[in-house]
PDB file of N, CA and C in Angstrom:
ATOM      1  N   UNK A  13      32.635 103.171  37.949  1.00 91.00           N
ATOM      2  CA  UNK A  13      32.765 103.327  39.386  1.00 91.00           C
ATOM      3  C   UNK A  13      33.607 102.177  39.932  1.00 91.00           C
ATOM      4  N   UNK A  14      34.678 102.251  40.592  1.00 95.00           N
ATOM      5  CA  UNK A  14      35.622 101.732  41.353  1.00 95.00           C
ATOM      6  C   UNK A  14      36.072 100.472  40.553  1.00 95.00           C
ATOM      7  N   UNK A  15      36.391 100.716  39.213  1.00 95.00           N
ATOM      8  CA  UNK A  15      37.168 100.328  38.629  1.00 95.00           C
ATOM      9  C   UNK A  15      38.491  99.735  38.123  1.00 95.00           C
ATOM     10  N   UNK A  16      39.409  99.900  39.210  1.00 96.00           N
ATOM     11  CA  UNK A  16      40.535  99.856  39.598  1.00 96.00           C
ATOM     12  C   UNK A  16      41.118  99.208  38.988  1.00 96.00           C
ATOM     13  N   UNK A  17      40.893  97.743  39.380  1.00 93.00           N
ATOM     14  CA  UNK A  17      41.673  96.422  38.684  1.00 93.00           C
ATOM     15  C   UNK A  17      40.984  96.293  37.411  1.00 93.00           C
ATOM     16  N   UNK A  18      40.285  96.945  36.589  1.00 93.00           N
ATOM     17  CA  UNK A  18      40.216  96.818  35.043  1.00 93.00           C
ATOM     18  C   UNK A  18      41.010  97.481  34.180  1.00 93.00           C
ATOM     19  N   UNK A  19      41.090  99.079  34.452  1.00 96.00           N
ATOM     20  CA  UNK A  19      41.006 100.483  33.697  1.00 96.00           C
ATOM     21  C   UNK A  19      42.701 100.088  33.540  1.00 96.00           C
ATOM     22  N   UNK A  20      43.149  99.816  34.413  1.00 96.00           N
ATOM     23  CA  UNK A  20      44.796  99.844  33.625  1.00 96.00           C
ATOM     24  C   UNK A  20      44.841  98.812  32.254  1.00 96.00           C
ATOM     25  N   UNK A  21      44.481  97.753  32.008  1.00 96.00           N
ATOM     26  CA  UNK A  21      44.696  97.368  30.432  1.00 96.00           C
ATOM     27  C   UNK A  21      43.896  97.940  29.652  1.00 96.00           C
ATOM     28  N   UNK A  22      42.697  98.798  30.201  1.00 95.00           N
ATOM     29  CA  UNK A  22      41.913  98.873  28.885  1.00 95.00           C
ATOM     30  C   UNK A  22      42.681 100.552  28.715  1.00 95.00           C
ATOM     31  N   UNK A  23      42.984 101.556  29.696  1.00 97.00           N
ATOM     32  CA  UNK A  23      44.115 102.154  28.766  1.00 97.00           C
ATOM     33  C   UNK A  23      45.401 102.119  28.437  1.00 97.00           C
ATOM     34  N   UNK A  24      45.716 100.739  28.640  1.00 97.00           N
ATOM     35  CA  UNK A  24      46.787 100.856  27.861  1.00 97.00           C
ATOM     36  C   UNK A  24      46.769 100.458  26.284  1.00 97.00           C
ATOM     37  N   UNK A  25      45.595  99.707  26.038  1.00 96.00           N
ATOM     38  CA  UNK A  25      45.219  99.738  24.733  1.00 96.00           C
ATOM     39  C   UNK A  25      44.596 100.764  24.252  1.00 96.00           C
ATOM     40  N   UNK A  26      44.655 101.814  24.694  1.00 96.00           N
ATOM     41  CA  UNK A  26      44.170 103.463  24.280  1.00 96.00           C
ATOM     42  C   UNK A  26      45.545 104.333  24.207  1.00 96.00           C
ATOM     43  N   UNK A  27      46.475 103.597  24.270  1.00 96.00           N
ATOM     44  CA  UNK A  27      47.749 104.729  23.995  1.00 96.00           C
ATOM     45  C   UNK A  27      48.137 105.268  23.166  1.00 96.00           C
ATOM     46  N   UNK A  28      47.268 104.491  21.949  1.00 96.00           N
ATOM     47  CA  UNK A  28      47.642 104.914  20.503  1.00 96.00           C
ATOM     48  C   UNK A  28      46.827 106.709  20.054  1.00 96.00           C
ATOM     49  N   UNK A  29      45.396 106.642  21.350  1.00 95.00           N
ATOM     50  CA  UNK A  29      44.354 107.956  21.012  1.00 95.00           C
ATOM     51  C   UNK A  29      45.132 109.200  21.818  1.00 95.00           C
ATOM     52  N   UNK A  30      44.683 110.295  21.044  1.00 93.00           N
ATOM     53  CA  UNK A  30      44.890 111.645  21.285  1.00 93.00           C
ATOM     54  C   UNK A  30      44.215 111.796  22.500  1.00 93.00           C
ATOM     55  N   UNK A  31      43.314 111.602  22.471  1.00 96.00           N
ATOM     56  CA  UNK A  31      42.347 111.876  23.983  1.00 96.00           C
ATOM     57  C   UNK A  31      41.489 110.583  24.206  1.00 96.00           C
ATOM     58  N   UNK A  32      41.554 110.533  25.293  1.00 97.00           N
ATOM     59  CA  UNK A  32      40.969 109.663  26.005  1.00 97.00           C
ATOM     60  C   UNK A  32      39.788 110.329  27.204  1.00 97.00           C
ATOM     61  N   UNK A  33      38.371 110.098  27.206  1.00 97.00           N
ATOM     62  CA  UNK A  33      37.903 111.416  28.496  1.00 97.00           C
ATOM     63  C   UNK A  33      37.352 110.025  29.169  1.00 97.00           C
ATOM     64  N   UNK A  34      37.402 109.911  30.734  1.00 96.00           N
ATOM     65  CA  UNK A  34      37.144 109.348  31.255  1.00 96.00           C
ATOM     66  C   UNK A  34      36.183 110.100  32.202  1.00 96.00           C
ATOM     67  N   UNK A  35      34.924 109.796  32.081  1.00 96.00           N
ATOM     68  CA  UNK A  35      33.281 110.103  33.076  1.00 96.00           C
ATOM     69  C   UNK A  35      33.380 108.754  34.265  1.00 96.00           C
ATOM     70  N   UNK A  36      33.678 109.718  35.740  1.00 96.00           N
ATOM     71  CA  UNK A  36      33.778 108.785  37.030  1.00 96.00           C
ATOM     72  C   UNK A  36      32.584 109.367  37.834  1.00 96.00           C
ATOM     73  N   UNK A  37      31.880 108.285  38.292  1.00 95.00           N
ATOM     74  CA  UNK A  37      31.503 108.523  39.740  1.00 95.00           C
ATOM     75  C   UNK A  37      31.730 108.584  41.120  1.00 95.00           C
ATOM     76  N   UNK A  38      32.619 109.354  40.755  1.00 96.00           N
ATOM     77  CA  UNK A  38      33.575 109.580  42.518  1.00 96.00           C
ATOM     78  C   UNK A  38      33.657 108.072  42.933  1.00 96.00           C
ATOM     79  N   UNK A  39      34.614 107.269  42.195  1.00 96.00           N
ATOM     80  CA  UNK A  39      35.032 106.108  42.731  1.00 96.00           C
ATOM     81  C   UNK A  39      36.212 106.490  44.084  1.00 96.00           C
ATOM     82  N   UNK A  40      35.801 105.314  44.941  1.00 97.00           N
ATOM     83  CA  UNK A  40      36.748 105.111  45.880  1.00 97.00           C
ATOM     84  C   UNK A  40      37.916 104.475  46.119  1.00 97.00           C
ATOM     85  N   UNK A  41      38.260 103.754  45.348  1.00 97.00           N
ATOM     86  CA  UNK A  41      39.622 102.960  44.797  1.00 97.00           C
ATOM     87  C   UNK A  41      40.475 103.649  44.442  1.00 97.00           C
ATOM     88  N   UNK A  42      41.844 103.015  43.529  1.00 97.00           N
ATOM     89  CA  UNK A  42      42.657 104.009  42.912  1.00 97.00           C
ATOM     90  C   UNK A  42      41.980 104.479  41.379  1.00 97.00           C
ATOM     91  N   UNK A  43      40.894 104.337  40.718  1.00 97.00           N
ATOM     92  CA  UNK A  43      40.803 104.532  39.509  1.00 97.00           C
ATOM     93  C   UNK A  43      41.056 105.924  39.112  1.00 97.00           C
ATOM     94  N   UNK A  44      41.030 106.814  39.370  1.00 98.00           N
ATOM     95  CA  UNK A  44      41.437 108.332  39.250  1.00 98.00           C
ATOM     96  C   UNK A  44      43.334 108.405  39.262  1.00 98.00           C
ATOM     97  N   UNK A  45      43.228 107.987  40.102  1.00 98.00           N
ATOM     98  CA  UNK A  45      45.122 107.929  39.998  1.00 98.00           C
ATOM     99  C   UNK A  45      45.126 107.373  38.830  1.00 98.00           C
ATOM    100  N   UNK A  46      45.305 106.349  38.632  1.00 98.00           N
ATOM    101  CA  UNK A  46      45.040 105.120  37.623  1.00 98.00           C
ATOM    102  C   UNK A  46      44.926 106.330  35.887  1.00 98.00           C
ATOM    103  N   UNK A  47      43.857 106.662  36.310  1.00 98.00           N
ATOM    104  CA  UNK A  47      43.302 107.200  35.056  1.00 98.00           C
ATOM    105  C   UNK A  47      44.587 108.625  34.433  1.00 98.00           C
ATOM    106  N   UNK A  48      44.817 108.997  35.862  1.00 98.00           N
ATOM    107  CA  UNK A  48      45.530 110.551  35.773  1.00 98.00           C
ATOM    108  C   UNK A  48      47.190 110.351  35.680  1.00 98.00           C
ATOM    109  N   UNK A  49      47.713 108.709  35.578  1.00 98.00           N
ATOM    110  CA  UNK A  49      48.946 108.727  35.413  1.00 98.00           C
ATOM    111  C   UNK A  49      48.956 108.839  34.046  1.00 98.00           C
ATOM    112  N   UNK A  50      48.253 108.340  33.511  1.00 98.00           N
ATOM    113  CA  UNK A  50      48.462 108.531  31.914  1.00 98.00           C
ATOM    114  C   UNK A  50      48.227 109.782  30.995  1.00 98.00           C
ATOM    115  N   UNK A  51      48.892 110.465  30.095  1.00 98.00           N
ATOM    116  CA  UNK A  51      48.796 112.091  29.568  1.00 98.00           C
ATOM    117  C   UNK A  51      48.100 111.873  28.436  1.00 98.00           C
ATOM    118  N   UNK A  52      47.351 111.307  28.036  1.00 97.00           N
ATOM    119  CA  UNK A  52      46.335 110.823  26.857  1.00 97.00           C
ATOM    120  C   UNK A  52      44.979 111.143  27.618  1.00 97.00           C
ATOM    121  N   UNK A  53      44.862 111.435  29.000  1.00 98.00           N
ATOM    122  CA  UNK A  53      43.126 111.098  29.887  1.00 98.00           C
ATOM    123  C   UNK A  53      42.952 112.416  30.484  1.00 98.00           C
ATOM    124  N   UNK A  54      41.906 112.859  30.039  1.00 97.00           N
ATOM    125  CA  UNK A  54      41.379 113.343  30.493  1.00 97.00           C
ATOM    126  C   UNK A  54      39.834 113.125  31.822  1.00 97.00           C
ATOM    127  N   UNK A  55      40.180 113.062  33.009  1.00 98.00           N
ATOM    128  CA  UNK A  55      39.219 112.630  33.580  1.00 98.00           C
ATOM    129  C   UNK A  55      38.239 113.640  34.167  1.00 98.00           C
ATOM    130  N   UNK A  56      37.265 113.241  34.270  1.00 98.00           N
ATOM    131  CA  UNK A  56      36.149 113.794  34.981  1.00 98.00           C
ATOM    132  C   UNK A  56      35.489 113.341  36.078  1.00 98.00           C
ATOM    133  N   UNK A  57      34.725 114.088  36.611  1.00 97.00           N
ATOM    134  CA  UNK A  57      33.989 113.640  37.807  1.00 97.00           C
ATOM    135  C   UNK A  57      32.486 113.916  37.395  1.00 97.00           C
ATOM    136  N   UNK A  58      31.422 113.106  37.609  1.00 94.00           N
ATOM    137  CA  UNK A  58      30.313 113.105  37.316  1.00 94.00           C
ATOM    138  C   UNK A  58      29.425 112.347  37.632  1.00 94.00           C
ATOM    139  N   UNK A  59      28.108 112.508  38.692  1.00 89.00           N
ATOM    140  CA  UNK A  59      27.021 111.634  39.311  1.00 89.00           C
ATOM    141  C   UNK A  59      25.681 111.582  38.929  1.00 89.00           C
ATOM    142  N   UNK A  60      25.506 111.099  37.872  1.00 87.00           N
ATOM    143  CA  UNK A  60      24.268 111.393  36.932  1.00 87.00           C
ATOM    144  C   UNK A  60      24.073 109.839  36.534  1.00 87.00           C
ATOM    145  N   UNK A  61      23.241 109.823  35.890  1.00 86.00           N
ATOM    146  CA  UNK A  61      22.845 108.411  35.104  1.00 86.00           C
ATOM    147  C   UNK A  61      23.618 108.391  33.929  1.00 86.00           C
ATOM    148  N   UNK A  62      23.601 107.044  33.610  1.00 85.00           N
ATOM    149  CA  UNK A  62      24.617 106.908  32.850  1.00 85.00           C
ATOM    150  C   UNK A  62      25.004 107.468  31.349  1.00 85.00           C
ATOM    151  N   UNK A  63      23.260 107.422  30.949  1.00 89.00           N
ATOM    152  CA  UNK A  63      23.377 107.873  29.720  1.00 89.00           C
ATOM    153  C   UNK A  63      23.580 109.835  29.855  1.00 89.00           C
ATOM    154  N   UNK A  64      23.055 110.217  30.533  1.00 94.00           N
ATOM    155  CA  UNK A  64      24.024 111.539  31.188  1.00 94.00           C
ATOM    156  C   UNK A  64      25.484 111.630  31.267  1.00 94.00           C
ATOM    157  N   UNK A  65      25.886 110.457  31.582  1.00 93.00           N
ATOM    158  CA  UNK A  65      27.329 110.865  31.876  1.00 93.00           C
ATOM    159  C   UNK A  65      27.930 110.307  30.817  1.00 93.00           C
ATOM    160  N   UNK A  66      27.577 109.413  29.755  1.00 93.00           N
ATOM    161  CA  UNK A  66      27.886 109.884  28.297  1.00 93.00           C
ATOM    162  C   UNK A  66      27.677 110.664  27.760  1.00 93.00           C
ATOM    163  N   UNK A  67      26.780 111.359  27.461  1.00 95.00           N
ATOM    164  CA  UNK A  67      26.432 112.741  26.723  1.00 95.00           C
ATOM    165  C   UNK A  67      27.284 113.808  27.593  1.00 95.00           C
ATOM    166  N   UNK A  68      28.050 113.709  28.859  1.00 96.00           N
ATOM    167  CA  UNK A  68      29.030 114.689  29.807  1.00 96.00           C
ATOM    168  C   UNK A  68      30.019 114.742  28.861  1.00 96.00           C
ATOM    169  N   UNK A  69      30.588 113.295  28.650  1.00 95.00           N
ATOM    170  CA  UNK A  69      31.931 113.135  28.364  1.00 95.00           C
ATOM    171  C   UNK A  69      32.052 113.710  26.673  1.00 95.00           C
ATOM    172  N   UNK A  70      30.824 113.370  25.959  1.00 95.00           N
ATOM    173  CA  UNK A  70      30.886 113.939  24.945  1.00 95.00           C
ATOM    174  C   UNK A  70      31.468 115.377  24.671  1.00 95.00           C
ATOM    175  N   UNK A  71      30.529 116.093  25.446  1.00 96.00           N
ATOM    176  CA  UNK A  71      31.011 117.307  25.906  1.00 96.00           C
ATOM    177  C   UNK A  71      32.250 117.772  25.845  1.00 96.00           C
ATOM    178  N   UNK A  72      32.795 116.844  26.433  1.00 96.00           N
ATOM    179  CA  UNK A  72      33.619 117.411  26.979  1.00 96.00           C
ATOM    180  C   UNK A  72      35.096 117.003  25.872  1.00 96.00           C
ATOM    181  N   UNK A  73      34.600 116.335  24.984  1.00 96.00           N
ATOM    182  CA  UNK A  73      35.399 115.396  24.075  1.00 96.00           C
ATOM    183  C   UNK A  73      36.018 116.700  23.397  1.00 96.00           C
ATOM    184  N   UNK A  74      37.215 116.921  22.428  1.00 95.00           N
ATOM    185  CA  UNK A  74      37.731 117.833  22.066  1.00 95.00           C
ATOM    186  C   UNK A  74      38.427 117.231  20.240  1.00 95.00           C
ATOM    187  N   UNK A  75      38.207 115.771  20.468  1.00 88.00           N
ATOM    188  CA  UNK A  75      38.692 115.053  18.861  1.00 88.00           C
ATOM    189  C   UNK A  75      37.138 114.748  18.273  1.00 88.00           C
ATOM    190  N   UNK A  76      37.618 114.650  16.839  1.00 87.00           N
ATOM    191  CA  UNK A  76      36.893 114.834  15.659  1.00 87.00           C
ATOM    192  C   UNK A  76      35.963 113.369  15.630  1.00 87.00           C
ATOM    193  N   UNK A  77      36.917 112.133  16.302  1.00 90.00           N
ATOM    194  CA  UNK A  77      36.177 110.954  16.145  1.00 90.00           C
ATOM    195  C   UNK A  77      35.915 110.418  17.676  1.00 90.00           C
ATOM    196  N   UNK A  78      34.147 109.757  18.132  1.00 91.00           N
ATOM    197  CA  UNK A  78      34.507 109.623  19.508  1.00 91.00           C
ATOM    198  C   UNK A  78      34.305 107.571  19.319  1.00 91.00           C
ATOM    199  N   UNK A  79      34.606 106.816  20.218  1.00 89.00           N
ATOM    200  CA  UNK A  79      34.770 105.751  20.518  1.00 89.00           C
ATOM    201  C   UNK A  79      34.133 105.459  21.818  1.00 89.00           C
ATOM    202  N   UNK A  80      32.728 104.986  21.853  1.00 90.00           N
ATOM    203  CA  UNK A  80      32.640 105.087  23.277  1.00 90.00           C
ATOM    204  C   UNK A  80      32.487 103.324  23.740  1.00 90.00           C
ATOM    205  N   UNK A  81      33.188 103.032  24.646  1.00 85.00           N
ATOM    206  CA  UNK A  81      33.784 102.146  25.742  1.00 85.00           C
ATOM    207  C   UNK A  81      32.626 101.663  26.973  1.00 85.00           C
ATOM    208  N   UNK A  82      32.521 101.067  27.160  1.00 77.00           N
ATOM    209  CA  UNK A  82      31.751 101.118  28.734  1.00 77.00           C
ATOM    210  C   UNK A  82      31.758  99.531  29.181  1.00 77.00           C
TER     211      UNK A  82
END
């Protein structure tokens, strides 16, 4: 959540992955822009607890290996 001034280096050290899924809580900043300039991200929207909104993103994951970040 409103992430802004982090999420740009930590994907840019994700440029190397096929997919990237990013689980947001309707942040109010730019982190969605942020997230959606890059064609590696897949983002989401999601207001649940957290360990919910890992098991979302899982979901929603589409590669063979996941890496989870937080």
């Amino acid at each position: 959540f409103n992430v802004a001034k982090f999420v740009r280096p930590t994907l840019e050290s994700l440029r190397w992955c096929d997919e990237v899924v990013i689980v947001d809580m309707f942040s109010v900043d730019e982190t969605k822009e942020i997230c959606l300039s890059y064609p590696n991200v897949k983002f989401y929207e999601n207001k649940d607890f957290i360990y919910a909104n890992v098991n979302y993103g899982i979901e929603k994951a589409t590669s063979k290996w996941i890496l989870r970040l937080d």
